[in-house]
mmCIF file of C-alpha atoms in Angstrom:
data_model
loop_
_atom_site.group_PDB
_atom_site.id
_atom_site.type_symbol
_atom_site.label_atom_id
_atom_site.label_comp_id
_atom_site.label_asym_id
_atom_site.label_seq_id
_atom_site.Cartn_x
_atom_site.Cartn_y
_atom_site.Cartn_z
ATOM 1 C CA UNK A 1 36.412 -109.139 56.547
ATOM 2 C CA UNK A 2 36.432 -112.370 54.465
ATOM 3 C CA UNK A 3 33.842 -114.886 55.533
ATOM 4 C CA UNK A 4 35.180 -117.967 57.120
ATOM 5 C CA UNK A 5 35.894 -120.491 54.354
ATOM 6 C CA UNK A 6 38.643 -123.040 53.228
ATOM 7 C CA UNK A 7 40.136 -120.176 50.591
ATOM 8 C CA UNK A 8 39.727 -117.141 52.779
ATOM 9 C CA UNK A 9 42.741 -115.863 53.837
ATOM 10 C CA UNK A 10 44.181 -116.250 57.392
ATOM 11 C CA UNK A 11 46.348 -113.694 59.470
ATOM 12 C CA UNK A 12 48.689 -114.911 62.161
ATOM 13 C CA UNK A 13 50.753 -111.960 63.545
ATOM 14 C CA UNK A 14 52.023 -110.247 60.193
ATOM 15 C CA UNK A 15 51.913 -113.236 58.313
ATOM 16 C CA UNK A 16 49.096 -113.358 56.033
ATOM 17 C CA UNK A 17 48.469 -117.011 54.553
ATOM 18 C CA UNK A 18 46.811 -117.039 51.020
ATOM 19 C CA UNK A 19 44.224 -119.901 52.158
ATOM 20 C CA UNK A 20 43.702 -122.230 55.190
ATOM 21 C CA UNK A 21 44.885 -125.352 53.455
ATOM 22 C CA UNK A 22 48.446 -126.456 55.255
ATOM 23 C CA UNK A 23 50.810 -129.008 53.820
ATOM 24 C CA UNK A 24 51.211 -130.980 57.216
ATOM 25 C CA UNK A 25 55.074 -131.900 58.126
ATOM 26 C CA UNK A 26 55.821 -135.077 56.271
ATOM 27 C CA UNK A 27 59.355 -137.075 56.968
ATOM 28 C CA UNK A 28 60.918 -137.824 53.662
ATOM 29 C CA UNK A 29 63.849 -139.654 55.086
ATOM 30 C CA UNK A 30 65.980 -138.278 51.892
ATOM 31 C CA UNK A 31 68.638 -135.935 53.583
ATOM 32 C CA UNK A 32 72.394 -136.637 54.183
ATOM 33 C CA UNK A 33 73.711 -135.152 57.407
ATOM 34 C CA UNK A 34 70.841 -133.039 57.714
ATOM 35 C CA UNK A 35 71.055 -131.224 54.280
ATOM 36 C CA UNK A 36 68.128 -130.355 51.881
ATOM 37 C CA UNK A 37 68.502 -131.737 48.239
ATOM 38 C CA UNK A 38 66.714 -131.578 45.061
ATOM 39 C CA UNK A 39 64.067 -134.064 46.522
ATOM 40 C CA UNK A 40 63.245 -131.521 48.983
ATOM 41 C CA UNK A 41 63.155 -128.807 47.016
ATOM 42 C CA UNK A 42 60.737 -130.535 44.538
ATOM 43 C CA UNK A 43 58.773 -132.137 46.924
ATOM 44 C CA UNK A 44 57.928 -129.044 48.976
ATOM 45 C CA UNK A 45 57.988 -126.444 46.028
ATOM 46 C CA UNK A 46 55.578 -128.433 44.370
ATOM 47 C CA UNK A 47 52.923 -128.112 47.153
ATOM 48 C CA UNK A 48 53.262 -124.439 46.796
ATOM 49 C CA UNK A 49 52.927 -124.404 43.295
ATOM 50 C CA UNK A 50 49.745 -126.743 44.009
ATOM 51 C CA UNK A 51 48.005 -123.741 45.747
ATOM 52 C CA UNK A 52 48.708 -124.357 49.548
ATOM 53 C CA UNK A 53 48.445 -121.153 51.568
ATOM 54 C CA UNK A 54 51.145 -122.527 53.994
ATOM 55 C CA UNK A 55 53.713 -125.165 53.281
ATOM 56 C CA UNK A 56 55.573 -126.858 56.503
ATOM 57 C CA UNK A 57 58.763 -128.689 56.401
ATOM 58 C CA UNK A 58 59.287 -132.076 57.897
ATOM 59 C CA UNK A 59 60.232 -132.419 61.326
ATOM 60 C CA UNK A 60 63.671 -130.767 61.043
ATOM 61 C CA UNK A 61 66.348 -131.855 64.092
ATOM 62 C CA UNK A 62 68.060 -129.280 66.230
ATOM 63 C CA UNK A 63 70.700 -131.598 66.836
ATOM 64 C CA UNK A 64 72.274 -134.559 65.226
ATOM 65 C CA UNK A 65 71.162 -137.011 67.815
ATOM 66 C CA UNK A 66 67.469 -135.377 67.768
ATOM 67 C CA UNK A 67 66.867 -136.918 64.554
ATOM 68 C CA UNK A 68 64.188 -139.708 64.026
ATOM 69 C CA UNK A 69 66.557 -141.244 61.357
ATOM 70 C CA UNK A 70 69.832 -140.545 60.007
ATOM 71 C CA UNK A 71 67.883 -139.212 56.664
ATOM 72 C CA UNK A 72 66.121 -136.500 58.371
ATOM 73 C CA UNK A 73 66.477 -132.850 57.863
ATOM 74 C CA UNK A 74 68.638 -130.768 60.121
ATOM 75 C CA UNK A 75 69.332 -127.386 61.383
ATOM 76 C CA UNK A 76 72.130 -127.795 63.856
ATOM 77 C CA UNK A 77 74.639 -126.289 61.763
ATOM 78 C CA UNK A 78 74.782 -122.867 60.103
ATOM 79 C CA UNK A 79 75.850 -124.940 56.979
ATOM 80 C CA UNK A 80 72.179 -125.947 56.739
ATOM 81 C CA UNK A 81 70.763 -122.369 56.314
ATOM 82 C CA UNK A 82 71.554 -122.262 52.653
ATOM 83 C CA UNK A 83 69.503 -125.158 51.301
ATOM 84 C CA UNK A 84 66.631 -124.077 53.515
ATOM 85 C CA UNK A 85 66.603 -120.774 52.557
ATOM 86 C CA UNK A 86 66.674 -122.108 48.726
ATOM 87 C CA UNK A 87 63.378 -123.804 49.610
ATOM 88 C CA UNK A 88 61.888 -120.790 51.402
ATOM 89 C CA UNK A 89 62.587 -119.014 48.112
ATOM 90 C CA UNK A 90 60.751 -121.360 45.782
ATOM 91 C CA UNK A 91 57.775 -121.691 48.403
ATOM 92 C CA UNK A 92 57.160 -117.671 48.369
ATOM 93 C CA UNK A 93 58.001 -117.390 44.884
ATOM 94 C CA UNK A 94 54.599 -119.664 44.273
ATOM 95 C CA UNK A 95 52.444 -117.556 46.591
ATOM 96 C CA UNK A 96 52.701 -119.456 50.052
ATOM 97 C CA UNK A 97 53.971 -118.946 53.356
ATOM 98 C CA UNK A 98 57.127 -121.062 54.649
ATOM 99 C CA UNK A 99 57.164 -122.741 58.220
ATOM 100 C CA UNK A 100 59.450 -125.097 59.669
ATOM 101 C CA UNK A 101 58.943 -127.608 62.070
ATOM 102 C CA UNK A 102 61.527 -127.641 64.936
ATOM 103 C CA UNK A 103 61.871 -131.113 66.454
ATOM 104 C CA UNK A 104 63.514 -133.625 68.687
ATOM 105 C CA UNK A 105 63.039 -137.320 68.404
ATOM 106 C CA UNK A 106 63.996 -138.561 71.821
ATOM 107 C CA UNK A 107 63.394 -142.193 72.558
ATOM 108 C CA UNK A 108 62.285 -142.276 69.175
ATOM 109 C CA UNK A 109 65.434 -141.753 67.266
ATOM 110 C CA UNK A 110 68.049 -143.473 65.382
ATOM 111 C CA UNK A 111 65.431 -145.427 63.543
ATOM 112 C CA UNK A 112 65.689 -147.256 60.058
ATOM 113 C CA UNK A 113 63.540 -145.125 57.262
ATOM 114 C CA UNK A 114 59.955 -146.678 57.063
ATOM 115 C CA UNK A 115 60.377 -148.760 54.055
ATOM 116 C CA UNK A 116 62.994 -151.009 55.878
ATOM 117 C CA UNK A 117 62.238 -153.311 58.779
ATOM 118 C CA UNK A 118 61.367 -151.358 62.065
ATOM 119 C CA UNK A 119 64.402 -151.520 63.959
ATOM 120 C CA UNK A 120 66.798 -149.184 65.730
ATOM 121 C CA UNK A 121 70.268 -148.559 63.618
ATOM 122 C CA UNK A 122 73.526 -149.285 65.197
ATOM 123 C CA UNK A 123 76.553 -146.954 64.905
ATOM 124 C CA UNK A 124 77.862 -149.271 61.972
ATOM 125 C CA UNK A 125 74.712 -148.435 60.207
ATOM 126 C CA UNK A 126 74.681 -144.937 60.716
ATOM 127 C CA UNK A 127 72.650 -144.778 63.854
ATOM 128 C CA UNK A 128 73.966 -143.266 67.188
ATOM 129 C CA UNK A 129 74.290 -144.357 70.798
ATOM 130 C CA UNK A 130 72.951 -141.527 72.741
ATOM 131 C CA UNK A 131 69.303 -141.789 72.337
ATOM 132 C CA UNK A 132 68.062 -139.434 74.814
ATOM 133 C CA UNK A 133 64.819 -139.108 77.178
ATOM 134 C CA UNK A 134 63.310 -137.954 79.887
ATOM 135 C CA UNK A 135 63.475 -141.400 81.411
ATOM 136 C CA UNK A 136 65.220 -144.723 80.314
ATOM 137 C CA UNK A 137 61.960 -146.278 79.158
ATOM 138 C CA UNK A 138 61.827 -147.502 75.331
ATOM 139 C CA UNK A 139 59.067 -146.802 72.986
ATOM 140 C CA UNK A 140 58.533 -150.600 72.434
ATOM 141 C CA UNK A 141 60.886 -153.601 71.964
ATOM 142 C CA UNK A 142 61.939 -152.285 68.420
ATOM 143 C CA UNK A 143 63.249 -149.176 69.724
ATOM 144 C CA UNK A 144 66.631 -148.347 71.647
ATOM 145 C CA UNK A 145 66.437 -148.116 75.334
ATOM 146 C CA UNK A 146 67.174 -144.415 76.111
ATOM 147 C CA UNK A 147 69.629 -142.725 78.111
ATOM 148 C CA UNK A 148 67.778 -140.107 80.933
ATOM 149 C CA UNK A 149 68.468 -136.756 80.693
ATOM 150 C CA UNK A 150 70.859 -135.088 82.923
ATOM 151 C CA UNK A 151 69.888 -131.587 83.904
ATOM 152 C CA UNK A 152 72.768 -130.072 81.779
ATOM 153 C CA UNK A 153 71.277 -132.112 78.717
ATOM 154 C CA UNK A 154 68.212 -130.262 79.282
ATOM 155 C CA UNK A 155 69.414 -126.831 79.191
ATOM 156 C CA UNK A 156 71.789 -127.885 76.215
ATOM 157 C CA UNK A 157 68.829 -128.895 74.331
ATOM 158 C CA UNK A 158 67.009 -125.621 75.014
ATOM 159 C CA UNK A 159 70.081 -123.713 73.900
ATOM 160 C CA UNK A 160 69.803 -126.135 70.683
ATOM 161 C CA UNK A 161 66.417 -124.908 69.994
ATOM 162 C CA UNK A 162 67.620 -121.484 70.343
ATOM 163 C CA UNK A 163 70.079 -121.763 67.966
ATOM 164 C CA UNK A 164 67.904 -123.422 65.760
ATOM 165 C CA UNK A 165 65.247 -120.805 65.498
ATOM 166 C CA UNK A 166 68.210 -118.192 64.948
ATOM 167 C CA UNK A 167 68.869 -120.116 61.521
ATOM 168 C CA UNK A 168 65.235 -120.468 60.613
ATOM 169 C CA UNK A 169 64.924 -116.631 60.749
ATOM 170 C CA UNK A 170 68.166 -116.432 58.586
ATOM 171 C CA UNK A 171 66.745 -118.818 56.194
ATOM 172 C CA UNK A 172 63.969 -116.590 55.622
ATOM 173 C CA UNK A 173 60.762 -119.099 57.319
ATOM 174 C CA UNK A 174 57.573 -116.894 58.330
ATOM 175 C CA UNK A 175 56.459 -119.504 61.225
ATOM 176 C CA UNK A 176 57.786 -121.904 63.554
ATOM 177 C CA UNK A 177 56.122 -125.007 64.604
ATOM 178 C CA UNK A 178 57.359 -126.658 67.622
ATOM 179 C CA UNK A 179 56.687 -130.435 67.505
ATOM 180 C CA UNK A 180 55.495 -131.623 71.148
ATOM 181 C CA UNK A 181 53.329 -134.395 69.665
ATOM 182 C CA UNK A 182 53.345 -137.901 68.384
ATOM 183 C CA UNK A 183 55.864 -139.537 71.216
ATOM 184 C CA UNK A 184 59.017 -137.286 70.518
ATOM 185 C CA UNK A 185 61.015 -135.435 73.078
ATOM 186 C CA UNK A 186 58.751 -132.879 74.248
ATOM 187 C CA UNK A 187 55.459 -135.130 74.420
ATOM 188 C CA UNK A 188 57.759 -137.649 76.230
ATOM 189 C CA UNK A 189 58.154 -135.081 79.068
ATOM 190 C CA UNK A 190 54.540 -134.288 78.918
ATOM 191 C CA UNK A 191 53.423 -137.580 79.395
ATOM 192 C CA UNK A 192 53.238 -139.552 83.019
ATOM 193 C CA UNK A 193 53.547 -142.815 81.166
ATOM 194 C CA UNK A 194 56.875 -142.036 79.755
ATOM 195 C CA UNK A 195 58.302 -139.424 82.139
ATOM 196 C CA UNK A 196 59.240 -140.992 85.563
ATOM 197 C CA UNK A 197 61.713 -138.269 86.883
ATOM 198 C CA UNK A 198 61.590 -137.031 90.148
ATOM 199 C CA UNK A 199 63.431 -133.484 89.945
ATOM 200 C CA UNK A 200 61.508 -130.344 88.475
ATOM 201 C CA UNK A 201 61.141 -131.823 85.178
ATOM 202 C CA UNK A 202 58.932 -134.851 86.388
ATOM 203 C CA UNK A 203 56.034 -135.844 88.461
ATOM 204 C CA UNK A 204 53.272 -133.163 88.841
ATOM 205 C CA UNK A 205 51.585 -131.842 85.694
ATOM 206 C CA UNK A 206 53.323 -128.560 86.359
ATOM 207 C CA UNK A 207 56.994 -130.258 86.628
ATOM 208 C CA UNK A 208 56.209 -132.299 83.251
ATOM 209 C CA UNK A 209 55.188 -129.068 81.304
ATOM 210 C CA UNK A 210 58.224 -127.320 82.545
ATOM 211 C CA UNK A 211 60.679 -128.235 79.642
ATOM 212 C CA UNK A 212 58.277 -127.589 76.907
ATOM 213 C CA UNK A 213 57.256 -123.935 78.471
ATOM 214 C CA UNK A 214 61.159 -122.978 79.290
ATOM 215 C CA UNK A 215 61.919 -123.725 75.291
ATOM 216 C CA UNK A 216 59.236 -121.613 74.466
ATOM 217 C CA UNK A 217 60.432 -119.020 76.397
ATOM 218 C CA UNK A 218 63.900 -119.302 75.002
ATOM 219 C CA UNK A 219 62.753 -118.914 71.383
ATOM 220 C CA UNK A 220 60.559 -116.608 72.143
ATOM 221 C CA UNK A 221 63.929 -114.208 73.201
ATOM 222 C CA UNK A 222 65.051 -114.780 69.408
ATOM 223 C CA UNK A 223 62.155 -115.309 67.208
ATOM 224 C CA UNK A 224 60.817 -111.793 65.996
ATOM 225 C CA UNK A 225 57.727 -110.865 67.797
ATOM 226 C CA UNK A 226 55.922 -110.121 64.544
ATOM 227 C CA UNK A 227 56.273 -113.741 63.063
ATOM 228 C CA UNK A 228 54.079 -116.365 64.688
ATOM 229 C CA UNK A 229 55.199 -119.166 66.910
ATOM 230 C CA UNK A 230 52.771 -122.308 66.761
ATOM 231 C CA UNK A 231 52.827 -125.637 68.794
ATOM 232 C CA UNK A 232 51.942 -129.211 67.570
ATOM 233 C CA UNK A 233 50.442 -131.270 70.390
ATOM 234 C CA UNK A 234 48.943 -134.569 70.701
ATOM 235 C CA UNK A 235 45.580 -134.156 72.455
ATOM 236 C CA UNK A 236 45.749 -137.348 74.000
ATOM 237 C CA UNK A 237 47.779 -140.726 74.072
ATOM 238 C CA UNK A 238 44.433 -142.445 73.995
ATOM 239 C CA UNK A 239 44.980 -144.469 76.827
ATOM 240 C CA UNK A 240 42.035 -142.749 78.670
ATOM 241 C CA UNK A 241 39.712 -143.854 75.888
ATOM 242 C CA UNK A 242 40.849 -147.388 75.416
ATOM 243 C CA UNK A 243 40.927 -148.349 79.059
ATOM 244 C CA UNK A 244 44.682 -149.107 78.717
ATOM 245 C CA UNK A 245 47.322 -148.452 81.655
ATOM 246 C CA UNK A 246 51.059 -148.249 81.357
ATOM 247 C CA UNK A 247 53.507 -148.003 84.478
ATOM 248 C CA UNK A 248 50.316 -147.096 86.652
ATOM 249 C CA UNK A 249 49.337 -144.007 84.334
ATOM 250 C CA UNK A 250 46.954 -143.087 81.745
ATOM 251 C CA UNK A 251 49.660 -140.827 80.090
ATOM 252 C CA UNK A 252 48.691 -137.557 78.542
ATOM 253 C CA UNK A 253 45.170 -136.800 78.379
ATOM 254 C CA UNK A 254 42.647 -134.352 76.539
ATOM 255 C CA UNK A 255 42.003 -132.604 79.962
ATOM 256 C CA UNK A 256 45.977 -131.746 80.185
ATOM 257 C CA UNK A 257 46.134 -131.053 76.887
ATOM 258 C CA UNK A 258 43.215 -128.010 77.628
ATOM 259 C CA UNK A 259 45.343 -126.987 80.818
ATOM 260 C CA UNK A 260 48.583 -126.842 78.718
ATOM 261 C CA UNK A 261 47.033 -124.662 75.921
ATOM 262 C CA UNK A 262 45.623 -121.975 78.613
ATOM 263 C CA UNK A 263 49.153 -121.632 79.518
ATOM 264 C CA UNK A 264 50.479 -121.469 76.042
ATOM 265 C CA UNK A 265 48.122 -118.852 74.952
ATOM 266 C CA UNK A 266 49.600 -116.570 77.918
ATOM 267 C CA UNK A 267 53.297 -117.453 76.529
ATOM 268 C CA UNK A 268 52.191 -115.923 73.418
ATOM 269 C CA UNK A 269 51.594 -118.919 71.103
ATOM 270 C CA UNK A 270 49.687 -117.925 68.258
ATOM 271 C CA UNK A 271 48.054 -121.336 67.242
ATOM 272 C CA UNK A 272 48.015 -124.929 68.519
ATOM 273 C CA UNK A 273 48.163 -127.731 65.840
ATOM 274 C CA UNK A 274 46.103 -130.617 67.100
ATOM 275 C CA UNK A 275 47.024 -134.141 66.467
ATOM 276 C CA UNK A 276 47.094 -137.228 68.906
ATOM 277 C CA UNK A 277 48.922 -140.418 69.743
ATOM 278 C CA UNK A 278 52.374 -141.661 69.040
ATOM 279 C CA UNK A 279 53.793 -141.766 72.704
ATOM 280 C CA UNK A 280 52.419 -145.696 73.506
ATOM 281 C CA UNK A 281 52.555 -148.131 71.111
ATOM 282 C CA UNK A 282 50.009 -150.229 72.858
ATOM 283 C CA UNK A 283 47.283 -147.557 72.417
ATOM 284 C CA UNK A 284 44.075 -148.218 70.458
ATOM 285 C CA UNK A 285 43.423 -145.432 68.103
ATOM 286 C CA UNK A 286 39.835 -145.171 66.506
ATOM 287 C CA UNK A 287 40.955 -143.873 63.166
ATOM 288 C CA UNK A 288 38.529 -142.435 60.851
ATOM 289 C CA UNK A 289 37.668 -139.302 58.700
ATOM 290 C CA UNK A 290 38.274 -136.179 60.800
ATOM 291 C CA UNK A 291 38.874 -138.361 64.084
ATOM 292 C CA UNK A 292 41.121 -135.516 65.484
ATOM 293 C CA UNK A 293 39.097 -132.527 64.579
ATOM 294 C CA UNK A 294 37.040 -132.546 67.791
ATOM 295 C CA UNK A 295 39.997 -132.031 69.713
ATOM 296 C CA UNK A 296 40.528 -128.730 68.006
ATOM 297 C CA UNK A 297 37.140 -127.586 68.290
ATOM 298 C CA UNK A 298 37.482 -127.948 71.753
ATOM 299 C CA UNK A 299 40.489 -126.357 72.342
ATOM 300 C CA UNK A 300 39.407 -123.354 70.111
ATOM 301 C CA UNK A 301 36.337 -123.262 72.457
ATOM 302 C CA UNK A 302 37.343 -123.813 75.733
ATOM 303 C CA UNK A 303 41.038 -121.953 75.369
ATOM 304 C CA UNK A 304 39.928 -119.075 72.840
ATOM 305 C CA UNK A 305 42.907 -119.911 70.849
ATOM 306 C CA UNK A 306 43.165 -120.503 66.968
ATOM 307 C CA UNK A 307 43.795 -124.183 66.165
ATOM 308 C CA UNK A 308 44.569 -126.268 62.890
ATOM 309 C CA UNK A 309 42.985 -129.946 62.482
ATOM 310 C CA UNK A 310 44.560 -132.525 61.037
ATOM 311 C CA UNK A 311 43.920 -136.240 60.383
ATOM 312 C CA UNK A 312 42.236 -138.086 57.583
ATOM 313 C CA UNK A 313 40.773 -134.815 56.002
ATOM 314 C CA UNK A 314 40.623 -135.904 52.319
ATOM 315 C CA UNK A 315 37.633 -133.787 50.522
ATOM 316 C CA UNK A 316 37.158 -130.384 49.979
ATOM 317 C CA UNK A 317 33.681 -130.227 51.455
ATOM 318 C CA UNK A 318 35.038 -131.931 54.523
ATOM 319 C CA UNK A 319 38.058 -129.406 54.853
ATOM 320 C CA UNK A 320 35.527 -126.398 53.960
ATOM 321 C CA UNK A 321 32.963 -127.815 56.542
ATOM 322 C CA UNK A 322 35.630 -127.591 59.531
ATOM 323 C CA UNK A 323 36.396 -124.067 58.673
ATOM 324 C CA UNK A 324 33.000 -122.994 58.125
ATOM 325 C CA UNK A 325 31.745 -124.458 61.166
ATOM 326 C CA UNK A 326 34.573 -123.262 63.304
ATOM 327 C CA UNK A 327 35.966 -126.326 64.571
ATOM 328 C CA UNK A 328 39.454 -125.032 63.222
ATOM 329 C CA UNK A 329 41.211 -122.046 61.573
ATOM 330 C CA UNK A 330 43.497 -123.974 59.702
ATOM 331 C CA UNK A 331 43.344 -127.633 57.876
ATOM 332 C CA UNK A 332 46.380 -129.624 57.464
ATOM 333 C CA UNK A 333 46.799 -132.222 54.826
ATOM 334 C CA UNK A 334 49.347 -134.885 54.527
ATOM 335 C CA UNK A 335 48.713 -138.230 52.661
ATOM 336 C CA UNK A 336 46.074 -136.692 50.242
ATOM 337 C CA UNK A 337 48.664 -134.113 48.906
ATOM 338 C CA UNK A 338 51.438 -136.863 48.510
ATOM 339 C CA UNK A 339 48.833 -138.525 46.538
ATOM 340 C CA UNK A 340 47.776 -134.962 44.665
ATOM 341 C CA UNK A 341 49.906 -132.007 45.144
ATOM 342 C CA UNK A 342 47.284 -130.002 43.385
ATOM 343 C CA UNK A 343 44.703 -130.871 45.829
ATOM 344 C CA UNK A 344 44.054 -127.003 46.609
ATOM 345 C CA UNK A 345 43.489 -125.997 42.858
ATOM 346 C CA UNK A 346 41.117 -129.135 42.448
ATOM 347 C CA UNK A 347 39.584 -128.150 45.726
ATOM 348 C CA UNK A 348 39.093 -124.373 44.914
ATOM 349 C CA UNK A 349 37.218 -124.988 41.690
ATOM 350 C CA UNK A 350 34.866 -127.811 43.345
ATOM 351 C CA UNK A 351 34.120 -125.373 46.182
ATOM 352 C CA UNK A 352 33.356 -122.448 43.333
ATOM 353 C CA UNK A 353 36.108 -120.105 44.837
ATOM 354 C CA UNK A 354 38.600 -118.130 42.606
ATOM 355 C CA UNK A 355 42.241 -119.306 43.109
ATOM 356 C CA UNK A 356 45.397 -118.118 41.505
ATOM 357 C CA UNK A 357 46.895 -120.241 39.195
ATOM 358 C CA UNK A 358 50.665 -120.186 38.115
ATOM 359 C CA UNK A 359 50.640 -118.449 34.664
ATOM 360 C CA UNK A 360 52.108 -121.456 32.993
ATOM 361 C CA UNK A 361 49.060 -123.533 34.202
ATOM 362 C CA UNK A 362 46.740 -120.846 32.730
ATOM 363 C CA UNK A 363 45.123 -123.070 30.176
ATOM 364 C CA UNK A 364 44.214 -125.962 32.844
ATOM 365 C CA UNK A 365 42.657 -123.039 34.804
ATOM 366 C CA UNK A 366 39.422 -123.341 32.935
ATOM 367 C CA UNK A 367 39.090 -119.786 32.762
ATOM 368 C CA UNK A 368 40.327 -118.878 36.453
ATOM 369 C CA UNK A 369 42.712 -116.327 37.416
ATOM 370 C CA UNK A 370 46.114 -117.738 35.616
ATOM 371 C CA UNK A 371 48.332 -115.553 37.530
ATOM 372 C CA UNK A 372 50.330 -116.414 40.891
ATOM 373 C CA UNK A 373 51.983 -113.449 42.697
ATOM 374 C CA UNK A 374 55.107 -114.151 45.033
ATOM 375 C CA UNK A 375 54.483 -114.078 48.560
ATOM 376 C CA UNK A 376 54.416 -110.806 50.370
ATOM 377 C CA UNK A 377 53.608 -111.818 53.801
ATOM 378 C CA UNK A 378 56.859 -111.744 55.903
ATOM 379 C CA UNK A 379 58.593 -108.309 56.623
ATOM 380 C CA UNK A 380 61.848 -107.971 58.931
ATOM 381 C CA UNK A 381 60.612 -104.535 60.346
#
């Protein structure tokens, strides 16, 4: 058995990841009608070349109205499969596992890309009017007022996730992550500050988690049992820490995340990717290096489930310490991998670990192994 450190392999079900460095999902706002293009191919492929063990796509919408912006990736059509398969192929070719994050933005949809002024887009600007959420409560004054979902809409969206899962398998992905964090649709159901429903999908804790649990069950019906299914959660809305209250509720809390994670484990969820915030515009978040790692640590200990830590993890020593100290099983890097796609190669050298380099980069490898074998993790048996 390999000792736990940043560059030890890690297995989830039948998928073995070469090391513990994961490319966090990062929206690129570069798609047209949900289709991948050369930018996505280069962006994701380069991070595999750079030595990451697992590369996750950006939030990939299961329906057109589930996009954050008109420029998001999509998987609502069979026509999207070929482009995604091309990306999976290049990720595998350079030794990494490939994962897809399936998402629905809910009330945070139909927005302009971040380099433009924060604003909801009209239909004339490429947006859409059917912004959907558990309740008709906008995220902030800059966002559209959503339409409260009818029961039939909820059932339809569950089937959207089911069909997206089938397409993800056809595209060759090794792993699916469900995005239930950052104020998107699942998180909107979970939080009492955004979910004011009076039916079986609102009110009590058991009702607010129902939509996520039912969707997981639908996905597991078509996602092979030998492949991992993970969930990204916002551990807290941060209202409980800042003393803020909104709509007479403190929103989603860490204690509720612990309760939910115990249930997710019984449903066969293999790992929880632990983030925080995103559902309340007025929340005060104490951002700093590794500020969310304690949440991953608590879930790992109290729920006996593998976790991934994310949030301002920037140095090799910091990332390695998170793994060695047992705070999490994987670390996800986002902005640091935008700044330096070859961070894993440099981190391995700094930590004195052997890591396979692409043969084309052998002269830069300083005597390290100049060979990268294709990914061998997924089997369809």
